Amino acid sequence: MSEIFTASTFAGVTISLISYALGAFLKRKFKLAILNPLLISIVVTIALLVAGDINYSTYNEGAKYLSYLLTPATVCLAIPLYEQVELLKKNFRAIAAGIIAGVITSMTTVFVCALILNLSHQEYVTMLPKSITTAIGMGVSEELGGYVTITVAVIIVTGVLGNIIAEPVCKLFHIEEPIAKGIAIGSSSHAIGTAKAMELGEIEGAMSSLSIAVAGLLTVVAASIYAMFL
């Protein structure tokens, strides 16, 4: 199988898309939160690479083309926000406070966990961008001297967990305000969580989309400050 990946330019893209399609099918059929399409695609892809003894760099030669779409896909999240711009103006202060609280909570949680687990400075800064989109998080991690590849993995895990538990957590704490749901999901679990917010409603999706951009920018500044704490 390794020869197929070496010979074909788009073998990595093909495997990634088929794995995601399988995950989407399972999610629609069984309607279980744990069957997140991204999570399923990661598990299936890893299993294929291990079974076929395929080097990651060989796989990534084809899969890297999907990464080029990451930034434009994130920018497209501005569309639902534009549709709810009047709601944003009306609740600006509450929305701003919610996003700032989300960023500070994320940074503080990482700091406390780093102290408890006795992480090194490099490991600590690797975790700081966990709640922002990969496009921004990779740059933050690299700038602070973290392990960029681990940062990507942490960001994905955070997003998948947010996608899975967002709705149950909102129900558990009786959070019914759409704006509050969107801000909480977007500031804690970036674009992957926003996919769940969009399933919950248009307002939730729009507010979550806003949180991705603003929380990302705030995290760039906050991470630089928190990096000095350890």
PDB file of C-alpha atoms in Angstrom:
ATOM      1  CA  MET A   1       0.000   0.000   0.000  1.00  0.00           C
ATOM      2  CA  SER A   2       2.946   2.309   0.631  1.00  0.00           C
ATOM      3  CA  GLU A   3       3.780   2.183  -3.080  1.00  0.00           C
ATOM      4  CA  ILE A   4       0.295   3.489  -3.920  1.00  0.00           C
ATOM      5  CA  PHE A   5       0.814   6.552  -1.730  1.00  0.00           C
ATOM      6  CA  THR A   6       4.254   7.153  -3.199  1.00  0.00           C
ATOM      7  CA  ALA A   7       3.036   6.856  -6.787  1.00  0.00           C
ATOM      8  CA  SER A   8      -0.223   8.807  -6.426  1.00  0.00           C
ATOM      9  CA  THR A   9      -0.165  12.540  -5.705  1.00  0.00           C
ATOM     10  CA  PHE A  10      -3.693  12.602  -4.272  1.00  0.00           C
ATOM     11  CA  ALA A  11      -3.741   9.305  -2.340  1.00  0.00           C
ATOM     12  CA  GLY A  12      -3.617  11.152   0.990  1.00  0.00           C
ATOM     13  CA  VAL A  13      -6.503  13.445   0.033  1.00  0.00           C
ATOM     14  CA  THR A  14      -8.556  10.491  -1.173  1.00  0.00           C
ATOM     15  CA  ILE A  15      -8.094   8.508   2.038  1.00  0.00           C
ATOM     16  CA  SER A  16      -8.893  11.580   4.161  1.00  0.00           C
ATOM     17  CA  LEU A  17     -12.101  12.384   2.268  1.00  0.00           C
ATOM     18  CA  ILE A  18     -13.318   8.767   2.217  1.00  0.00           C
ATOM     19  CA  SER A  19     -12.640   8.462   5.966  1.00  0.00           C
ATOM     20  CA  TYR A  20     -14.577  11.666   6.652  1.00  0.00           C
ATOM     21  CA  ALA A  21     -17.454  10.534   4.431  1.00  0.00           C
ATOM     22  CA  LEU A  22     -17.609   7.304   6.415  1.00  0.00           C
ATOM     23  CA  GLY A  23     -17.749   9.275   9.652  1.00  0.00           C
ATOM     24  CA  ALA A  24     -20.508  11.539   8.308  1.00  0.00           C
ATOM     25  CA  PHE A  25     -22.501   8.470   7.232  1.00  0.00           C
ATOM     26  CA  LEU A  26     -22.173   6.840  10.658  1.00  0.00           C
ATOM     27  CA  LYS A  27     -23.180  10.092  12.382  1.00  0.00           C
ATOM     28  CA  ARG A  28     -26.331  10.406  10.242  1.00  0.00           C
ATOM     29  CA  LYS A  29     -27.264   6.759  10.678  1.00  0.00           C
ATOM     30  CA  PHE A  30     -26.753   6.328  14.423  1.00  0.00           C
ATOM     31  CA  LYS A  31     -27.039   9.995  15.548  1.00  0.00           C
ATOM     32  CA  LEU A  32     -24.502   9.507  18.351  1.00  0.00           C
ATOM     33  CA  ALA A  33     -22.329  12.438  19.416  1.00  0.00           C
ATOM     34  CA  ILE A  34     -19.293  10.183  19.821  1.00  0.00           C
ATOM     35  CA  LEU A  35     -19.465   9.347  16.109  1.00  0.00           C
ATOM     36  CA  ASN A  36     -18.048  12.724  15.157  1.00  0.00           C
ATOM     37  CA  PRO A  37     -17.001  12.644  11.463  1.00  0.00           C
ATOM     38  CA  LEU A  38     -13.630  14.240  12.182  1.00  0.00           C
ATOM     39  CA  LEU A  39     -12.915  11.817  15.017  1.00  0.00           C
ATOM     40  CA  ILE A  40     -13.897   8.843  12.855  1.00  0.00           C
ATOM     41  CA  SER A  41     -11.762  10.073   9.954  1.00  0.00           C
ATOM     42  CA  ILE A  42      -8.733  10.466  12.259  1.00  0.00           C
ATOM     43  CA  VAL A  43      -9.138   6.957  13.686  1.00  0.00           C
ATOM     44  CA  VAL A  44      -9.677   5.347  10.271  1.00  0.00           C
ATOM     45  CA  THR A  45      -6.760   7.216   8.684  1.00  0.00           C
ATOM     46  CA  ILE A  46      -4.377   6.288  11.507  1.00  0.00           C
ATOM     47  CA  ALA A  47      -5.505   2.656  11.310  1.00  0.00           C
ATOM     48  CA  LEU A  48      -4.837   2.568   7.551  1.00  0.00           C
ATOM     49  CA  LEU A  49      -1.399   4.164   7.930  1.00  0.00           C
ATOM     50  CA  VAL A  50      -0.408   1.690  10.644  1.00  0.00           C
ATOM     51  CA  ALA A  51      -1.853  -1.323   8.812  1.00  0.00           C
ATOM     52  CA  GLY A  52      -0.192  -0.353   5.551  1.00  0.00           C
ATOM     53  CA  ASP A  53       3.096   0.652   7.222  1.00  0.00           C
ATOM     54  CA  ILE A  54       2.834   4.072   5.556  1.00  0.00           C
ATOM     55  CA  ASN A  55       5.107   6.860   6.708  1.00  0.00           C
ATOM     56  CA  TYR A  56       3.256  10.026   7.768  1.00  0.00           C
ATOM     57  CA  SER A  57       5.356  12.243   5.500  1.00  0.00           C
ATOM     58  CA  THR A  58       4.403  10.039   2.536  1.00  0.00           C
ATOM     59  CA  TYR A  59       0.714  10.330   3.424  1.00  0.00           C
ATOM     60  CA  ASN A  60       0.998  14.073   3.998  1.00  0.00           C
ATOM     61  CA  GLU A  61       2.463  14.665   0.538  1.00  0.00           C
ATOM     62  CA  GLY A  62      -1.038  14.135  -0.797  1.00  0.00           C
ATOM     63  CA  ALA A  63      -3.112  15.167   2.231  1.00  0.00           C
ATOM     64  CA  LYS A  64      -1.420  18.573   2.543  1.00  0.00           C
ATOM     65  CA  TYR A  65      -3.669  19.968  -0.191  1.00  0.00           C
ATOM     66  CA  LEU A  66      -6.577  19.834   2.237  1.00  0.00           C
ATOM     67  CA  SER A  67      -4.653  22.118   4.604  1.00  0.00           C
ATOM     68  CA  TYR A  68      -4.652  24.847   1.962  1.00  0.00           C
ATOM     69  CA  LEU A  69      -8.434  25.056   2.343  1.00  0.00           C
ATOM     70  CA  LEU A  70      -8.296  25.561   6.109  1.00  0.00           C
ATOM     71  CA  THR A  71      -7.913  29.347   6.110  1.00  0.00           C
ATOM     72  CA  PRO A  72     -10.567  30.106   3.438  1.00  0.00           C
ATOM     73  CA  ALA A  73     -12.961  27.697   5.181  1.00  0.00           C
ATOM     74  CA  THR A  74     -12.470  29.599   8.437  1.00  0.00           C
ATOM     75  CA  VAL A  75     -13.073  32.933   6.691  1.00  0.00           C
ATOM     76  CA  CYS A  76     -16.345  31.592   5.260  1.00  0.00           C
ATOM     77  CA  LEU A  77     -17.672  31.368   8.816  1.00  0.00           C
ATOM     78  CA  ALA A  78     -18.127  35.147   8.615  1.00  0.00           C
ATOM     79  CA  ILE A  79     -21.221  34.626   6.438  1.00  0.00           C
ATOM     80  CA  PRO A  80     -23.611  33.574   9.247  1.00  0.00           C
ATOM     81  CA  LEU A  81     -22.188  36.385  11.376  1.00  0.00           C
ATOM     82  CA  TYR A  82     -23.017  38.942   8.680  1.00  0.00           C
ATOM     83  CA  GLU A  83     -26.587  37.659   8.642  1.00  0.00           C
ATOM     84  CA  GLN A  84     -26.868  38.332  12.400  1.00  0.00           C
ATOM     85  CA  VAL A  85     -24.976  41.639  12.487  1.00  0.00           C
ATOM     86  CA  GLU A  86     -27.883  43.557  14.053  1.00  0.00           C
ATOM     87  CA  LEU A  87     -28.010  41.070  16.905  1.00  0.00           C
ATOM     88  CA  LEU A  88     -24.284  41.572  17.385  1.00  0.00           C
ATOM     89  CA  LYS A  89     -24.671  45.355  17.641  1.00  0.00           C
ATOM     90  CA  LYS A  90     -27.530  45.032  20.110  1.00  0.00           C
ATOM     91  CA  ASN A  91     -25.641  42.692  22.464  1.00  0.00           C
ATOM     92  CA  PHE A  92     -22.085  43.893  21.864  1.00  0.00           C
ATOM     93  CA  ARG A  93     -21.023  44.331  25.490  1.00  0.00           C
ATOM     94  CA  ALA A  94     -22.368  40.982  26.631  1.00  0.00           C
ATOM     95  CA  ILE A  95     -20.770  39.214  23.657  1.00  0.00           C
ATOM     96  CA  ALA A  96     -17.400  40.902  24.223  1.00  0.00           C
ATOM     97  CA  ALA A  97     -17.459  40.005  27.920  1.00  0.00           C
ATOM     98  CA  GLY A  98     -18.324  36.397  27.112  1.00  0.00           C
ATOM     99  CA  ILE A  99     -15.469  35.967  24.631  1.00  0.00           C
ATOM    100  CA  ILE A 100     -12.924  37.595  26.961  1.00  0.00           C
ATOM    101  CA  ALA A 101     -14.087  35.351  29.806  1.00  0.00           C
ATOM    102  CA  GLY A 102     -13.723  32.320  27.540  1.00  0.00           C
ATOM    103  CA  VAL A 103     -10.154  33.200  26.562  1.00  0.00           C
ATOM    104  CA  ILE A 104      -9.070  33.919  30.148  1.00  0.00           C
ATOM    105  CA  THR A 105     -10.665  30.674  31.348  1.00  0.00           C
ATOM    106  CA  SER A 106      -8.849  28.688  28.658  1.00  0.00           C
ATOM    107  CA  MET A 107      -5.473  30.247  29.452  1.00  0.00           C
ATOM    108  CA  THR A 108      -5.909  29.884  33.220  1.00  0.00           C
ATOM    109  CA  THR A 109      -6.992  26.250  32.920  1.00  0.00           C
ATOM    110  CA  VAL A 110      -3.854  25.393  30.933  1.00  0.00           C
ATOM    111  CA  PHE A 111      -1.687  27.253  33.472  1.00  0.00           C
ATOM    112  CA  VAL A 112      -3.204  25.427  36.448  1.00  0.00           C
ATOM    113  CA  CYS A 113      -2.924  22.042  34.714  1.00  0.00           C
ATOM    114  CA  ALA A 114       0.704  22.783  33.821  1.00  0.00           C
ATOM    115  CA  LEU A 115       1.469  23.450  37.498  1.00  0.00           C
ATOM    116  CA  ILE A 116      -0.325  20.298  38.645  1.00  0.00           C
ATOM    117  CA  LEU A 117       1.342  18.101  36.007  1.00  0.00           C
ATOM    118  CA  ASN A 118       4.733  19.826  36.390  1.00  0.00           C
ATOM    119  CA  LEU A 119       5.022  20.541  32.653  1.00  0.00           C
ATOM    120  CA  SER A 120       8.090  22.192  31.183  1.00  0.00           C
ATOM    121  CA  HIS A 121       7.833  25.661  29.653  1.00  0.00           C
ATOM    122  CA  GLN A 122       7.881  24.222  26.123  1.00  0.00           C
ATOM    123  CA  GLU A 123       5.120  21.749  26.942  1.00  0.00           C
ATOM    124  CA  TYR A 124       3.123  24.483  28.661  1.00  0.00           C
ATOM    125  CA  VAL A 125       3.178  26.907  25.720  1.00  0.00           C
ATOM    126  CA  THR A 126       2.322  24.026  23.407  1.00  0.00           C
ATOM    127  CA  MET A 127      -1.042  23.723  25.168  1.00  0.00           C
ATOM    128  CA  LEU A 128      -1.904  27.432  25.424  1.00  0.00           C
ATOM    129  CA  PRO A 129      -3.555  27.749  21.951  1.00  0.00           C
ATOM    130  CA  LYS A 130      -5.748  24.660  22.487  1.00  0.00           C
ATOM    131  CA  SER A 131      -9.066  26.477  22.091  1.00  0.00           C
ATOM    132  CA  ILE A 132      -8.410  28.469  18.909  1.00  0.00           C
ATOM    133  CA  THR A 133      -8.495  27.452  15.279  1.00  0.00           C
ATOM    134  CA  THR A 134      -5.518  25.544  13.886  1.00  0.00           C
ATOM    135  CA  ALA A 135      -4.581  28.288  11.420  1.00  0.00           C
ATOM    136  CA  ILE A 136      -3.870  30.698  14.297  1.00  0.00           C
ATOM    137  CA  GLY A 137      -2.850  28.161  16.942  1.00  0.00           C
ATOM    138  CA  MET A 138       0.050  26.792  14.916  1.00  0.00           C
ATOM    139  CA  GLY A 139       1.548  30.276  14.568  1.00  0.00           C
ATOM    140  CA  VAL A 140       1.125  31.008  18.287  1.00  0.00           C
ATOM    141  CA  SER A 141       2.768  27.733  19.290  1.00  0.00           C
ATOM    142  CA  GLU A 142       5.688  28.233  16.911  1.00  0.00           C
ATOM    143  CA  GLU A 143       6.236  31.815  18.062  1.00  0.00           C
ATOM    144  CA  LEU A 144       6.294  30.776  21.731  1.00  0.00           C
ATOM    145  CA  GLY A 145       8.614  27.830  21.102  1.00  0.00           C
ATOM    146  CA  GLY A 146       6.112  25.009  21.556  1.00  0.00           C
ATOM    147  CA  TYR A 147       5.763  21.679  19.771  1.00  0.00           C
ATOM    148  CA  VAL A 148       3.632  22.687  16.773  1.00  0.00           C
ATOM    149  CA  THR A 149       2.605  19.141  15.802  1.00  0.00           C
ATOM    150  CA  ILE A 150       1.388  18.448  19.336  1.00  0.00           C
ATOM    151  CA  THR A 151      -0.452  21.779  19.359  1.00  0.00           C
ATOM    152  CA  VAL A 152      -2.353  20.707  16.241  1.00  0.00           C
ATOM    153  CA  ALA A 153      -3.330  17.425  17.918  1.00  0.00           C
ATOM    154  CA  VAL A 154      -4.441  19.216  21.100  1.00  0.00           C
ATOM    155  CA  ILE A 155      -6.510  21.715  19.100  1.00  0.00           C
ATOM    156  CA  ILE A 156      -8.254  18.905  17.226  1.00  0.00           C
ATOM    157  CA  VAL A 157      -8.970  16.951  20.420  1.00  0.00           C
ATOM    158  CA  THR A 158     -10.347  20.099  22.083  1.00  0.00           C
ATOM    159  CA  GLY A 159     -12.597  20.786  19.107  1.00  0.00           C
ATOM    160  CA  VAL A 160     -13.889  17.224  18.882  1.00  0.00           C
ATOM    161  CA  LEU A 161     -14.624  17.103  22.614  1.00  0.00           C
ATOM    162  CA  GLY A 162     -16.391  20.460  22.388  1.00  0.00           C
ATOM    163  CA  ASN A 163     -18.471  19.206  19.486  1.00  0.00           C
ATOM    164  CA  ILE A 164     -19.440  16.083  21.410  1.00  0.00           C
ATOM    165  CA  ILE A 165     -20.253  17.568  24.824  1.00  0.00           C
ATOM    166  CA  ALA A 166     -21.497  21.067  23.888  1.00  0.00           C
ATOM    167  CA  GLU A 167     -25.184  20.203  23.728  1.00  0.00           C
ATOM    168  CA  PRO A 168     -25.233  17.944  26.849  1.00  0.00           C
ATOM    169  CA  VAL A 169     -23.379  20.616  28.871  1.00  0.00           C
ATOM    170  CA  CYS A 170     -25.854  23.310  27.811  1.00  0.00           C
ATOM    171  CA  LYS A 171     -28.732  21.063  28.853  1.00  0.00           C
ATOM    172  CA  LEU A 172     -27.047  20.128  32.130  1.00  0.00           C
ATOM    173  CA  PHE A 173     -26.609  23.762  33.176  1.00  0.00           C
ATOM    174  CA  HIS A 174     -29.916  24.893  31.617  1.00  0.00           C
ATOM    175  CA  ILE A 175     -28.251  27.310  29.211  1.00  0.00           C
ATOM    176  CA  GLU A 176     -31.015  28.260  26.800  1.00  0.00           C
ATOM    177  CA  GLU A 177     -29.930  31.679  25.480  1.00  0.00           C
ATOM    178  CA  PRO A 178     -28.701  31.166  21.866  1.00  0.00           C
ATOM    179  CA  ILE A 179     -26.071  33.916  22.122  1.00  0.00           C
ATOM    180  CA  ALA A 180     -24.609  32.403  25.291  1.00  0.00           C
ATOM    181  CA  LYS A 181     -24.466  28.957  23.696  1.00  0.00           C
ATOM    182  CA  GLY A 182     -22.702  30.256  20.602  1.00  0.00           C
ATOM    183  CA  ILE A 183     -20.133  32.304  22.506  1.00  0.00           C
ATOM    184  CA  ALA A 184     -19.348  29.431  24.873  1.00  0.00           C
ATOM    185  CA  ILE A 185     -18.927  26.879  22.080  1.00  0.00           C
ATOM    186  CA  GLY A 186     -16.917  29.110  19.748  1.00  0.00           C
ATOM    187  CA  SER A 187     -14.512  30.445  22.371  1.00  0.00           C
ATOM    188  CA  SER A 188     -13.797  26.985  23.775  1.00  0.00           C
ATOM    189  CA  SER A 189     -13.805  24.654  20.774  1.00  0.00           C
ATOM    190  CA  HIS A 190     -13.199  26.802  17.653  1.00  0.00           C
ATOM    191  CA  ALA A 191     -14.389  25.672  14.192  1.00  0.00           C
ATOM    192  CA  ILE A 192     -15.134  22.045  15.058  1.00  0.00           C
ATOM    193  CA  GLY A 193     -17.365  23.159  17.902  1.00  0.00           C
ATOM    194  CA  THR A 194     -18.930  25.767  15.632  1.00  0.00           C
ATOM    195  CA  ALA A 195     -20.183  22.955  13.407  1.00  0.00           C
ATOM    196  CA  LYS A 196     -22.265  21.794  16.382  1.00  0.00           C
ATOM    197  CA  ALA A 197     -23.356  25.378  17.129  1.00  0.00           C
ATOM    198  CA  MET A 198     -24.678  25.674  13.576  1.00  0.00           C
ATOM    199  CA  GLU A 199     -26.682  22.502  14.122  1.00  0.00           C
ATOM    200  CA  LEU A 200     -28.252  24.089  17.210  1.00  0.00           C
ATOM    201  CA  GLY A 201     -29.388  27.204  15.329  1.00  0.00           C
ATOM    202  CA  GLU A 202     -28.472  30.190  13.164  1.00  0.00           C
ATOM    203  CA  ILE A 203     -27.818  32.534  16.085  1.00  0.00           C
ATOM    204  CA  GLU A 204     -25.655  29.967  17.874  1.00  0.00           C
ATOM    205  CA  GLY A 205     -23.671  29.431  14.676  1.00  0.00           C
ATOM    206  CA  ALA A 206     -23.195  33.144  14.038  1.00  0.00           C
ATOM    207  CA  MET A 207     -22.034  33.893  17.577  1.00  0.00           C
ATOM    208  CA  SER A 208     -19.721  30.895  17.560  1.00  0.00           C
ATOM    209  CA  SER A 209     -18.219  32.053  14.258  1.00  0.00           C
ATOM    210  CA  LEU A 210     -17.568  35.467  15.766  1.00  0.00           C
ATOM    211  CA  SER A 211     -15.938  33.883  18.810  1.00  0.00           C
ATOM    212  CA  ILE A 212     -13.466  31.967  16.638  1.00  0.00           C
ATOM    213  CA  ALA A 213     -12.027  35.131  15.118  1.00  0.00           C
ATOM    214  CA  VAL A 214     -12.063  37.329  18.230  1.00  0.00           C
ATOM    215  CA  ALA A 215     -10.899  34.592  20.614  1.00  0.00           C
ATOM    216  CA  GLY A 216      -8.089  33.779  18.195  1.00  0.00           C
ATOM    217  CA  LEU A 217      -6.841  37.360  18.172  1.00  0.00           C
ATOM    218  CA  LEU A 218      -7.168  37.722  21.944  1.00  0.00           C
ATOM    219  CA  THR A 219      -5.336  34.444  22.482  1.00  0.00           C
ATOM    220  CA  VAL A 220      -2.368  35.683  20.441  1.00  0.00           C
ATOM    221  CA  VAL A 221      -1.957  38.465  23.003  1.00  0.00           C
ATOM    222  CA  ALA A 222      -3.003  36.498  26.097  1.00  0.00           C
ATOM    223  CA  ALA A 223      -0.762  33.519  25.283  1.00  0.00           C
ATOM    224  CA  SER A 224       2.272  35.801  25.095  1.00  0.00           C
ATOM    225  CA  ILE A 225       1.453  37.121  28.580  1.00  0.00           C
ATOM    226  CA  TYR A 226       0.612  33.731  30.116  1.00  0.00           C
ATOM    227  CA  ALA A 227       3.789  32.240  28.614  1.00  0.00           C
ATOM    228  CA  MET A 228       5.769  34.361  31.088  1.00  0.00           C
ATOM    229  CA  PHE A 229       4.025  32.775  34.082  1.00  0.00           C
ATOM    230  CA  LEU A 230       5.901  29.464  33.826  1.00  0.00           C
TER     231      LEU A 230
END
